[in-house]
CSV table of C-alpha atoms in Angstrom, one decimal:
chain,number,residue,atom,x,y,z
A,4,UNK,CA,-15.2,5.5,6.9
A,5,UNK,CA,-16.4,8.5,8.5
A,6,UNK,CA,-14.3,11.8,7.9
A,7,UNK,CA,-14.3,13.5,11.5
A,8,UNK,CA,-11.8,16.0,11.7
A,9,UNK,CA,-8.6,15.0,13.3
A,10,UNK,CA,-8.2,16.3,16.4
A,11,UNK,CA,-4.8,17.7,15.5
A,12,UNK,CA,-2.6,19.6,18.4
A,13,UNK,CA,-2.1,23.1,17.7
A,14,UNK,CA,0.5,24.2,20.1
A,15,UNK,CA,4.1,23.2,19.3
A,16,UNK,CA,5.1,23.5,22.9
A,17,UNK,CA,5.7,21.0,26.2
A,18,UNK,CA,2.3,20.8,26.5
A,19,UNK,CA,2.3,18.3,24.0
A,20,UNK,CA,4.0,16.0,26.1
A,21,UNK,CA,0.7,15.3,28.1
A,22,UNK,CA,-1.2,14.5,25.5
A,23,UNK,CA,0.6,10.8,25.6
A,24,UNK,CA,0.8,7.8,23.0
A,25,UNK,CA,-1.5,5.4,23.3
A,26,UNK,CA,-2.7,2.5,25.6
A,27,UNK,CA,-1.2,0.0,22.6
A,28,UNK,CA,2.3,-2.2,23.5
A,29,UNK,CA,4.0,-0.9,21.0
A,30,UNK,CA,7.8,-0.2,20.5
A,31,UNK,CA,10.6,-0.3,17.9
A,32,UNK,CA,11.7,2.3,16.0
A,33,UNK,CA,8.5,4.9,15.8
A,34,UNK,CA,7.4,2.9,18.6
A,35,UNK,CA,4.9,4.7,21.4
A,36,UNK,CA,6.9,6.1,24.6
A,37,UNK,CA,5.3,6.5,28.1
A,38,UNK,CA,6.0,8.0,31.3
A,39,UNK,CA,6.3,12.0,29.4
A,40,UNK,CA,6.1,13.8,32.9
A,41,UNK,CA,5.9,17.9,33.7
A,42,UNK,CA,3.5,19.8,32.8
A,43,UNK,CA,3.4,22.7,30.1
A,44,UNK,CA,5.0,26.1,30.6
A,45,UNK,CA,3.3,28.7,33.2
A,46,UNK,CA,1.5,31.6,30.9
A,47,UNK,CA,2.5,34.6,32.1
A,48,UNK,CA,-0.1,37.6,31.9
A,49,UNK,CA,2.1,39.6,29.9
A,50,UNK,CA,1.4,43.4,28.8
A,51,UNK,CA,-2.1,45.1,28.3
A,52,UNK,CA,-0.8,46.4,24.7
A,53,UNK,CA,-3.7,47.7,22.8
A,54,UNK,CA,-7.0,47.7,24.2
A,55,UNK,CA,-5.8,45.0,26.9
A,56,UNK,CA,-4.7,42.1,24.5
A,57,UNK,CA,-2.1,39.7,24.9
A,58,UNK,CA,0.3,39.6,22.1
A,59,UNK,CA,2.5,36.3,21.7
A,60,UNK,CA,4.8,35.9,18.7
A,61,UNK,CA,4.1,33.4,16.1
A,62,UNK,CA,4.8,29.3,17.0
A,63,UNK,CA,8.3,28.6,15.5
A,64,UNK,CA,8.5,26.3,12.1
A,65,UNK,CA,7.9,22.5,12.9
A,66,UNK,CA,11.9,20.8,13.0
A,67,UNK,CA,12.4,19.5,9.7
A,68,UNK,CA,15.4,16.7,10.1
A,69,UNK,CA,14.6,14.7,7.5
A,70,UNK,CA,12.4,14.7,4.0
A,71,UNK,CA,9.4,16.1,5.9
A,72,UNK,CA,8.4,18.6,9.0
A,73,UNK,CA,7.4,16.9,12.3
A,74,UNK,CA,4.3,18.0,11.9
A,75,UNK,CA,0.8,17.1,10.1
A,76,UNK,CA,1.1,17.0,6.6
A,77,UNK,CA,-1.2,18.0,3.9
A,78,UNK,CA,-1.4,15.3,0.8
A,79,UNK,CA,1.6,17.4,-1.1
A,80,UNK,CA,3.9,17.2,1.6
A,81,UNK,CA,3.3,13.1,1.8
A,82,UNK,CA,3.6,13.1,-1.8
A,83,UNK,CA,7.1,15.1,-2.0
A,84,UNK,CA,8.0,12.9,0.9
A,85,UNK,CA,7.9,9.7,-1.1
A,86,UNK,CA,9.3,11.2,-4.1
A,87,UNK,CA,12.2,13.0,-1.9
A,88,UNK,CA,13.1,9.6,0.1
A,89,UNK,CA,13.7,8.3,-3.8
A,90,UNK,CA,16.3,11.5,-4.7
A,91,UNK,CA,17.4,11.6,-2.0
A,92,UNK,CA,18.3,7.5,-1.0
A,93,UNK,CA,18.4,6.7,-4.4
A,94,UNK,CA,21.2,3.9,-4.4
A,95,UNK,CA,19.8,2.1,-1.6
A,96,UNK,CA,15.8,2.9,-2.6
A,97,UNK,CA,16.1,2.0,-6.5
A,98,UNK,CA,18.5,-0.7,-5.9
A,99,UNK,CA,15.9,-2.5,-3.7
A,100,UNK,CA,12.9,-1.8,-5.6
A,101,UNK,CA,15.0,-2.6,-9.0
A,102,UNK,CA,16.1,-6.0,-7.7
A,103,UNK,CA,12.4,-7.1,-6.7
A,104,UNK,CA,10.8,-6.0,-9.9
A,105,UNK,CA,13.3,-7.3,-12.3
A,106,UNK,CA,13.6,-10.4,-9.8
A,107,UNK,CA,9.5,-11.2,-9.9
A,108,UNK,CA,9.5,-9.5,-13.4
A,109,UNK,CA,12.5,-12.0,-15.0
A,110,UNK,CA,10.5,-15.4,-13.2
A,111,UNK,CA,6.8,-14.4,-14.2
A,112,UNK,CA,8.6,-13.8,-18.3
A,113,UNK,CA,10.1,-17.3,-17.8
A,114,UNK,CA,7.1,-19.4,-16.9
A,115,UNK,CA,5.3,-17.0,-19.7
A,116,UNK,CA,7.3,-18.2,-22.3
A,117,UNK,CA,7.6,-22.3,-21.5
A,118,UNK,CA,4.3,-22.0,-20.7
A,119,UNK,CA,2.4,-20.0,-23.2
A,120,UNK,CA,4.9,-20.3,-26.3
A,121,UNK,CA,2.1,-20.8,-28.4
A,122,UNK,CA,-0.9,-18.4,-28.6
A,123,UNK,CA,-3.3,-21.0,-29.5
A,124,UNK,CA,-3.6,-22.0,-25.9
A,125,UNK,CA,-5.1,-18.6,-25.1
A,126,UNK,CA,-7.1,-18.8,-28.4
A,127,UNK,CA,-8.6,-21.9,-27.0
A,128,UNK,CA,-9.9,-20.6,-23.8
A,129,UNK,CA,-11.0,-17.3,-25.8
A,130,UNK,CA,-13.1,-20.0,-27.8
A,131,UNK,CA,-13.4,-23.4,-26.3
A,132,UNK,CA,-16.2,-24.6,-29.2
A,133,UNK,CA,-12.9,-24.9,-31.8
A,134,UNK,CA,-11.0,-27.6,-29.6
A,135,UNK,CA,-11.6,-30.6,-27.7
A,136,UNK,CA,-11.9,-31.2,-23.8
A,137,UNK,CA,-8.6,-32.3,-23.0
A,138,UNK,CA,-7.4,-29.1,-25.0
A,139,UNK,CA,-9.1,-27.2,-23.1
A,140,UNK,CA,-8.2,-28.3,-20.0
A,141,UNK,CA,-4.9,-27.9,-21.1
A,142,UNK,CA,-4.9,-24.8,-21.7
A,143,UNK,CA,-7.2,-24.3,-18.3
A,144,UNK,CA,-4.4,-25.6,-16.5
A,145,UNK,CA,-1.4,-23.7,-17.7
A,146,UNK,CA,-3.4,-20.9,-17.6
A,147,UNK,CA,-4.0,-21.0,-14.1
A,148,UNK,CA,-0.6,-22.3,-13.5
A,149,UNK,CA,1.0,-19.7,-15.1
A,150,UNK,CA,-1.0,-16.9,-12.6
A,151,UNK,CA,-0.1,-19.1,-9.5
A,152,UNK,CA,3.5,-19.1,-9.8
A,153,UNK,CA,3.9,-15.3,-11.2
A,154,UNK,CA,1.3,-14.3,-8.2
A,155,UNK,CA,3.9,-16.2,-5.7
A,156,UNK,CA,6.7,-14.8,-7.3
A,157,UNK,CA,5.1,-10.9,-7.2
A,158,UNK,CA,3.7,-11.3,-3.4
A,159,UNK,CA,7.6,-12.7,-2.4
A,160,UNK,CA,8.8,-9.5,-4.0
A,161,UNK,CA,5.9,-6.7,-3.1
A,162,UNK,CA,6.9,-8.2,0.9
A,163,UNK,CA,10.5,-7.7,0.6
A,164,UNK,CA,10.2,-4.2,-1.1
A,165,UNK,CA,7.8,-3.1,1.4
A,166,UNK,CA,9.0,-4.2,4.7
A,167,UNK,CA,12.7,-2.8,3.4
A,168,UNK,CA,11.4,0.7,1.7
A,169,UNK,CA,9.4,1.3,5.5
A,170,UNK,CA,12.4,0.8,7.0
A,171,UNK,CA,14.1,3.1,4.6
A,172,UNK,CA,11.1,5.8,4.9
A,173,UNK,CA,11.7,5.6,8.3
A,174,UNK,CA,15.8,6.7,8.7
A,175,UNK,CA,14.7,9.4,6.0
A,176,UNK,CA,11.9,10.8,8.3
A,177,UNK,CA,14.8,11.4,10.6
A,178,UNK,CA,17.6,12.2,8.2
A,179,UNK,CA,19.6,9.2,8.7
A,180,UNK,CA,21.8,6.9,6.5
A,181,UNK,CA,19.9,3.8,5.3
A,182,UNK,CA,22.4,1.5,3.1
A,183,UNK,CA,20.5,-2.1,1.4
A,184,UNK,CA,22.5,-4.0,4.5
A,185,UNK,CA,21.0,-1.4,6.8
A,186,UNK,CA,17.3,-1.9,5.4
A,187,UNK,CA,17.9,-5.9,5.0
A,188,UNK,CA,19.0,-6.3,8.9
A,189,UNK,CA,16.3,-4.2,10.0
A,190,UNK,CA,13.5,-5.4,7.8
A,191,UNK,CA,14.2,-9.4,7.4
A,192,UNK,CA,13.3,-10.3,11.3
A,193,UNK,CA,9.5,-8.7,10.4
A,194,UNK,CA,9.5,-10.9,7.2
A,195,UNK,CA,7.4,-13.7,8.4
A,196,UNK,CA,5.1,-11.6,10.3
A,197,UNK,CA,4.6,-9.3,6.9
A,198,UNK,CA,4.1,-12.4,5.1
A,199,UNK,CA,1.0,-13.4,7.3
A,200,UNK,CA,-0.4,-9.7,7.1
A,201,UNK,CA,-0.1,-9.9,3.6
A,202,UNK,CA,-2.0,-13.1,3.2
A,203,UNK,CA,-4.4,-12.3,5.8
A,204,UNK,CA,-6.0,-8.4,4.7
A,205,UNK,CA,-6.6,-10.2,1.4
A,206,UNK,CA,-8.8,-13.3,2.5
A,207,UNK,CA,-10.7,-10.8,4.7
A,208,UNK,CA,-11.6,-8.8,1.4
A,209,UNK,CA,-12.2,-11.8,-0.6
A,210,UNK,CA,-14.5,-13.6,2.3
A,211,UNK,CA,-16.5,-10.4,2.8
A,212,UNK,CA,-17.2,-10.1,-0.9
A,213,UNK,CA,-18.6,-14.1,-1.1
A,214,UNK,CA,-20.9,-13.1,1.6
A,215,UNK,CA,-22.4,-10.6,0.2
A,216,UNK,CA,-22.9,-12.9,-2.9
A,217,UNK,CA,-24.5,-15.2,-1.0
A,218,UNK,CA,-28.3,-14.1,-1.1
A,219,UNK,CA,-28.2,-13.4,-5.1
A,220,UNK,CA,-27.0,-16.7,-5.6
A,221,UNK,CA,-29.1,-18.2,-3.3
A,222,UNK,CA,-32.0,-17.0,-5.1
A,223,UNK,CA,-30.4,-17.3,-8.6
A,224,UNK,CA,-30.0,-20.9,-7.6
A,225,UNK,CA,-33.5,-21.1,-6.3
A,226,UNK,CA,-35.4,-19.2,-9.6
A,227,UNK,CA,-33.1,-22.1,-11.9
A,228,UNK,CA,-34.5,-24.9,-9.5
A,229,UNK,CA,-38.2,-23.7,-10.2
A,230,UNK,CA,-38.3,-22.9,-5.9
A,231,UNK,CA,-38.4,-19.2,-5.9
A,232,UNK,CA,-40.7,-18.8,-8.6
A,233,UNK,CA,-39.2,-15.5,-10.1
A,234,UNK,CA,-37.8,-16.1,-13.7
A,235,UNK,CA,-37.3,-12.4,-13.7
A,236,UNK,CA,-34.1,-12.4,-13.2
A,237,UNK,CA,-34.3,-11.0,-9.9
A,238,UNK,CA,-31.5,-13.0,-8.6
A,239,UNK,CA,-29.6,-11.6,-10.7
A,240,UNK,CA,-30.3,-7.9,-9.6
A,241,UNK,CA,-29.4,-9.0,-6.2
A,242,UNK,CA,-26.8,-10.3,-7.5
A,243,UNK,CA,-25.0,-7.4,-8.9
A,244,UNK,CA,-26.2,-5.3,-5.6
A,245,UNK,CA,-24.5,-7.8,-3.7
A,246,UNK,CA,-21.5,-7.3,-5.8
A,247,UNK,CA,-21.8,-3.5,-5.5
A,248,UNK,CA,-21.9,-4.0,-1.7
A,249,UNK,CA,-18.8,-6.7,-1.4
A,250,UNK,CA,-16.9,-4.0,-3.1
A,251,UNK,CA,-18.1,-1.5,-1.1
A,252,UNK,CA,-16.6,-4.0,2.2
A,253,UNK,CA,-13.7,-4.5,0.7
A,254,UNK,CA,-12.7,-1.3,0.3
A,255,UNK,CA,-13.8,-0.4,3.6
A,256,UNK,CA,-11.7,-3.4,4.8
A,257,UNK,CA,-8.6,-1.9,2.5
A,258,UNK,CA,-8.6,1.1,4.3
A,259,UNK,CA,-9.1,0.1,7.8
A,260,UNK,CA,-5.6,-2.0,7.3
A,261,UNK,CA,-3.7,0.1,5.0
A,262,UNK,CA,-1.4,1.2,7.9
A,263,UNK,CA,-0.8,-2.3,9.4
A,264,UNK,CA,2.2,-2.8,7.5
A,265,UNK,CA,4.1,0.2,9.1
A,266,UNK,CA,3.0,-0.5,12.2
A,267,UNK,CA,3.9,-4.1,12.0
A,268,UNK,CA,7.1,-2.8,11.2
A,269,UNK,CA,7.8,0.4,12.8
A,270,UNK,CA,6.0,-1.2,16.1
A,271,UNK,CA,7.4,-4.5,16.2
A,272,UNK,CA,3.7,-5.8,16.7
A,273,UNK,CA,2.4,-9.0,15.3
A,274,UNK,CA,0.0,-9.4,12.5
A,275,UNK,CA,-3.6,-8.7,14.5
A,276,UNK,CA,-1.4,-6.2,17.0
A,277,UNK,CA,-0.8,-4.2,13.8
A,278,UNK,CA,-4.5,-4.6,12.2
A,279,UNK,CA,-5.6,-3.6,15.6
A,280,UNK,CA,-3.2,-0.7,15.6
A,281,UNK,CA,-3.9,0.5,11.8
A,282,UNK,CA,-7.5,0.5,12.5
A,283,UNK,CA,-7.5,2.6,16.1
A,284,UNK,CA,-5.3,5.3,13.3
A,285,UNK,CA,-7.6,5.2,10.5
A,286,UNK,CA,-10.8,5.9,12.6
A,287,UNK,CA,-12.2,9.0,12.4
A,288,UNK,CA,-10.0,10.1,8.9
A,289,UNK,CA,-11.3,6.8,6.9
A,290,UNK,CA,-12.1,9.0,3.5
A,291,UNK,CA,-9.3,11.6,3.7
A,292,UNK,CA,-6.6,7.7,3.9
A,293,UNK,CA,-8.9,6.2,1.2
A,294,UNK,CA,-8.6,9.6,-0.8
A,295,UNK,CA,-4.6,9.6,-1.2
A,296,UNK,CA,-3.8,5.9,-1.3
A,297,UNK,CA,-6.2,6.2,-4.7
A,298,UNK,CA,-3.9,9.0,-5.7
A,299,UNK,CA,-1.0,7.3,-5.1
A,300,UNK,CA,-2.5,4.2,-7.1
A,301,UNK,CA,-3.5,6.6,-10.0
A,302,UNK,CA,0.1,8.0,-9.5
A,303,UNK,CA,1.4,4.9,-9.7
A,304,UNK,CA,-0.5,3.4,-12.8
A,305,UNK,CA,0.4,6.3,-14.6
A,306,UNK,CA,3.9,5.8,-14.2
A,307,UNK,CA,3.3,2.1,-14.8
A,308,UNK,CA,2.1,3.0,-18.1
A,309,UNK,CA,4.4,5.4,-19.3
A,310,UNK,CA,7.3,3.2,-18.4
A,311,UNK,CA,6.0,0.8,-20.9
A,312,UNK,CA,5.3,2.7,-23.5
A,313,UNK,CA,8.4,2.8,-25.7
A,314,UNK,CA,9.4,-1.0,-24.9
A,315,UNK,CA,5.5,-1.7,-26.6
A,316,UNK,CA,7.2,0.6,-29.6
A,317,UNK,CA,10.0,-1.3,-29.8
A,318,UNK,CA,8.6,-4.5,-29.7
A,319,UNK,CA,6.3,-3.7,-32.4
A,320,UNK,CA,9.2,-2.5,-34.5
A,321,UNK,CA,11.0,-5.3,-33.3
A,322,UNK,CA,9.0,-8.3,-33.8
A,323,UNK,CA,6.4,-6.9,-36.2
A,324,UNK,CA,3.1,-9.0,-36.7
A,325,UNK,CA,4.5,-12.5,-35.6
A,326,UNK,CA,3.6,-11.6,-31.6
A,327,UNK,CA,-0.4,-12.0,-33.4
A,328,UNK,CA,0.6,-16.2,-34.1
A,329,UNK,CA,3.3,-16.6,-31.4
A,330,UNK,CA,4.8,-15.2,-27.9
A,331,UNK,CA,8.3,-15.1,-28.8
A,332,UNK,CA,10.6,-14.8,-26.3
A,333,UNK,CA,12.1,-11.2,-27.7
A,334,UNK,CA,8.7,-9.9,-27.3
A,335,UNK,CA,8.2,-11.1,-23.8
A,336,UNK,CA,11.2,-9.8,-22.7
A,337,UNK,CA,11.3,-6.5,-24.3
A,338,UNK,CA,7.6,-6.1,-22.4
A,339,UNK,CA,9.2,-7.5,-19.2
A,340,UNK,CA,11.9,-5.5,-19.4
A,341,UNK,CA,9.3,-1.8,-19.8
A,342,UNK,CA,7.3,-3.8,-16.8
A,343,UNK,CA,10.2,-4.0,-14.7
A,344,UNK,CA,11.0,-0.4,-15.0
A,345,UNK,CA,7.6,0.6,-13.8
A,346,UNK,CA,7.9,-1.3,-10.7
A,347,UNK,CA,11.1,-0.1,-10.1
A,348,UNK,CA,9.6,3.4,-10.0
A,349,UNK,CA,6.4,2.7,-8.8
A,350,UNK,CA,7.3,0.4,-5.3
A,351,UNK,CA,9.0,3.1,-3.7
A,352,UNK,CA,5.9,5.9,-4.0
A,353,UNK,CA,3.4,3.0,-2.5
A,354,UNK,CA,5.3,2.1,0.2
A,355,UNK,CA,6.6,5.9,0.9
A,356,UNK,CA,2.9,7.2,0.8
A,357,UNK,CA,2.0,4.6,3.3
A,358,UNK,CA,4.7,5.0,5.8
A,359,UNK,CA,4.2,8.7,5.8
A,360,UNK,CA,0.4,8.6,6.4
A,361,UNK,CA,1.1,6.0,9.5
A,362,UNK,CA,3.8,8.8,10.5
A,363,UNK,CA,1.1,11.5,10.1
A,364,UNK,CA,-1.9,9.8,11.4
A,365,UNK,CA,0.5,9.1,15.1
A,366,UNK,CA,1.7,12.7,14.8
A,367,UNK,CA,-2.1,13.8,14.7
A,368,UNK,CA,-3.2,11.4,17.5
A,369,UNK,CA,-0.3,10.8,19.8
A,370,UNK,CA,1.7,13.5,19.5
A,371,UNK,CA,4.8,11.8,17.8
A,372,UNK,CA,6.4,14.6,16.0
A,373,UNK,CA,7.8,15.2,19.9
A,374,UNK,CA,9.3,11.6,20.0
A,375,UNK,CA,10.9,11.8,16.7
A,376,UNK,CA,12.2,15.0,17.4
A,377,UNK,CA,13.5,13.9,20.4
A,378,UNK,CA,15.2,10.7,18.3
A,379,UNK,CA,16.4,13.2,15.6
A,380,UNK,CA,18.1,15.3,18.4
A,381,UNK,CA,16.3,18.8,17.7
């Protein structure tokens, strides 16, 4: 991820126009546009003025048609975007982000509470020594059921709130209406496609992080076998460097895809189309990307966590001590409920940040504040 500057145009004029949109097939809604003929306006020589220099006034503010300037945009401006796109498409932005969360939110509190009625399953895998093997396994296996279907349940609804709130990020760019029917219709073709993206970024982060495991365990595995010869523990000190540097991939790999999702949606292209396409954006601005999408996170957990606060107050005053013995179901849903809330809040600042930083990555490299402006009628 290294941070060149972006090469960032600094005239506002029709010389723009030459600086074209990329060799990618790409169309749909921010989709690239070819074929920008003419060439920029002849500079006249103007006046001497004083001592000889020209004077020319000031470039005029970027068109604004929408909840940002067509133009590059600092990490505020992306920020208030996300947050205005919520004010200001409220019904349509909370009512898709509230149906996901308390949709995922309501089937992960189910299969909590038929599952996991009793603590004393989790007390068992805390301390396996107190029970027998087929309680253990028992536990095992709910355990990991339990994570399955929730995981299932939360990617369904992270896909569906993010390939509908682009699509919504997208009309508000422009100052359009977006209604749910209008996001739904637009967003359900790329479904699929968003499904495989989804799937695929995170198998790339979790391959890369094995393989970078590989040598400690290797000579872990080696030093146990008597092979190596180094009781040390030197495996394991390779061990946690490869660790260190499997993050250190994965995060690259996080950042080099973080704008596939708009593009795969925005762009109509397919699932390595867009990874091709996020990656081509992301080059050269790698750390300044990385920098706010770990804002927004922090953003994002902190809203988390103050949503939940007074439902964990209530149930406490609620329920009292009996949640230490037993999940009871009025404890699990007041939780769920505080849960739900902070999704509801937090989906639409993740998926806003991210389709505003594809927006301004294309406006600094291809010049699309034109073509928007162009689509917004300015």
């Amino acid at each position: 991820m290294n941070d060149s500057p972006d090469r960032t145009p600094q005239g506002r004029g029709r010389a723009r126009a030459n600086s074209g949109s990329g060799n990618d097939n790409s169309g749909g809604q921010w989709g690239n546009s070819s074929g920008w003929g003419g060439g920029g306006g002849s500079s006249g020589n103007g006046s001497g003025g004083w001592g000889g220099q020209q004077w020319s006034p000031p470039p005029p503010p970027a068109p604004r048609p929408g909840v940002v300037p067509l133009r590059p945009l600092g990490v505020g401006e992306i920020l208030d975007g996300a947050v205005s796109t919520t004010r200001l498409y409220w019904r349509t932005v909370l009512g898709v982000s509230a149906t996901v969360a308390l949709g995922t939110q309501a089937a992960g509190t189910t299969v909590t509470g038929l599952w996991f009625r009793d603590v004393a399953g989790l007390n068992k895998l805390a301390d396996p020594g107190t029970a027998d093997l087929h309680e253990v396994l028992d536990a095992v296996g709910k355990s990991l059921g339990s994570l399955t279907v929730a995981s299932l349940v939360g990617l369904v609804g992270t896909i569906i709130a993010s390939a509908m709130l682009t699509v919504v990020v997208s009309r508000a760019v422009l100052g359009r209406p977006a209604s749910m029917g209008d996001a739904w219709r637009d967003a359900r073709p790329r479904l699929l496609a968003l499904t495989g993206l989804f799937l695929l970024v995170p198998l790339l982060m979790a391959a890369a992080f094995a393989v970078c495991l590989v040598p400690g365990l290797a000579v872990a595995a080696g030093s146990d076998a008597g092979i190596s010869g180094d009781p040390s523990g030197g495996g394991a000190g390779l061990l946690a460097l490869g660790g260190l540097a499997g993050m250190a991939v994965a995060a690259w790999l996080w950042v080099r895809y973080s704008l596939a999702a708009p593009a795969l949606m925005l762009e109509k292209q397919g699932v390595i189309g867009a990874m091709r396409r996020s990656a081509k954006l992301v080059r050269g601005a790698g750390w300044r990307i990385f920098g706010i999408q770990v804002l927004a996170a922090f953003i994002v957990f902190m809203i988390g966590s103050m949503a939940q606060i007074p439902t964990s107050l209530i149930d406490g005053l609620v329920t009292g001590e009996s949640t230490m013995d037993h999940l009871t179901w009025t404890s699990l849903i007041i939780n769920g409920v505080g849960a739900a809330i902070g999704s509801a809040l937090a989906l639409p600042i993740t998926a806003g940040v991210t389709a505003l930083l594809y927006m301004d990555q294309r406006i600094r490299r291809e010049s699309l504040d034109i073509e928007l402006a162009r689509a917004a009628g300015m």
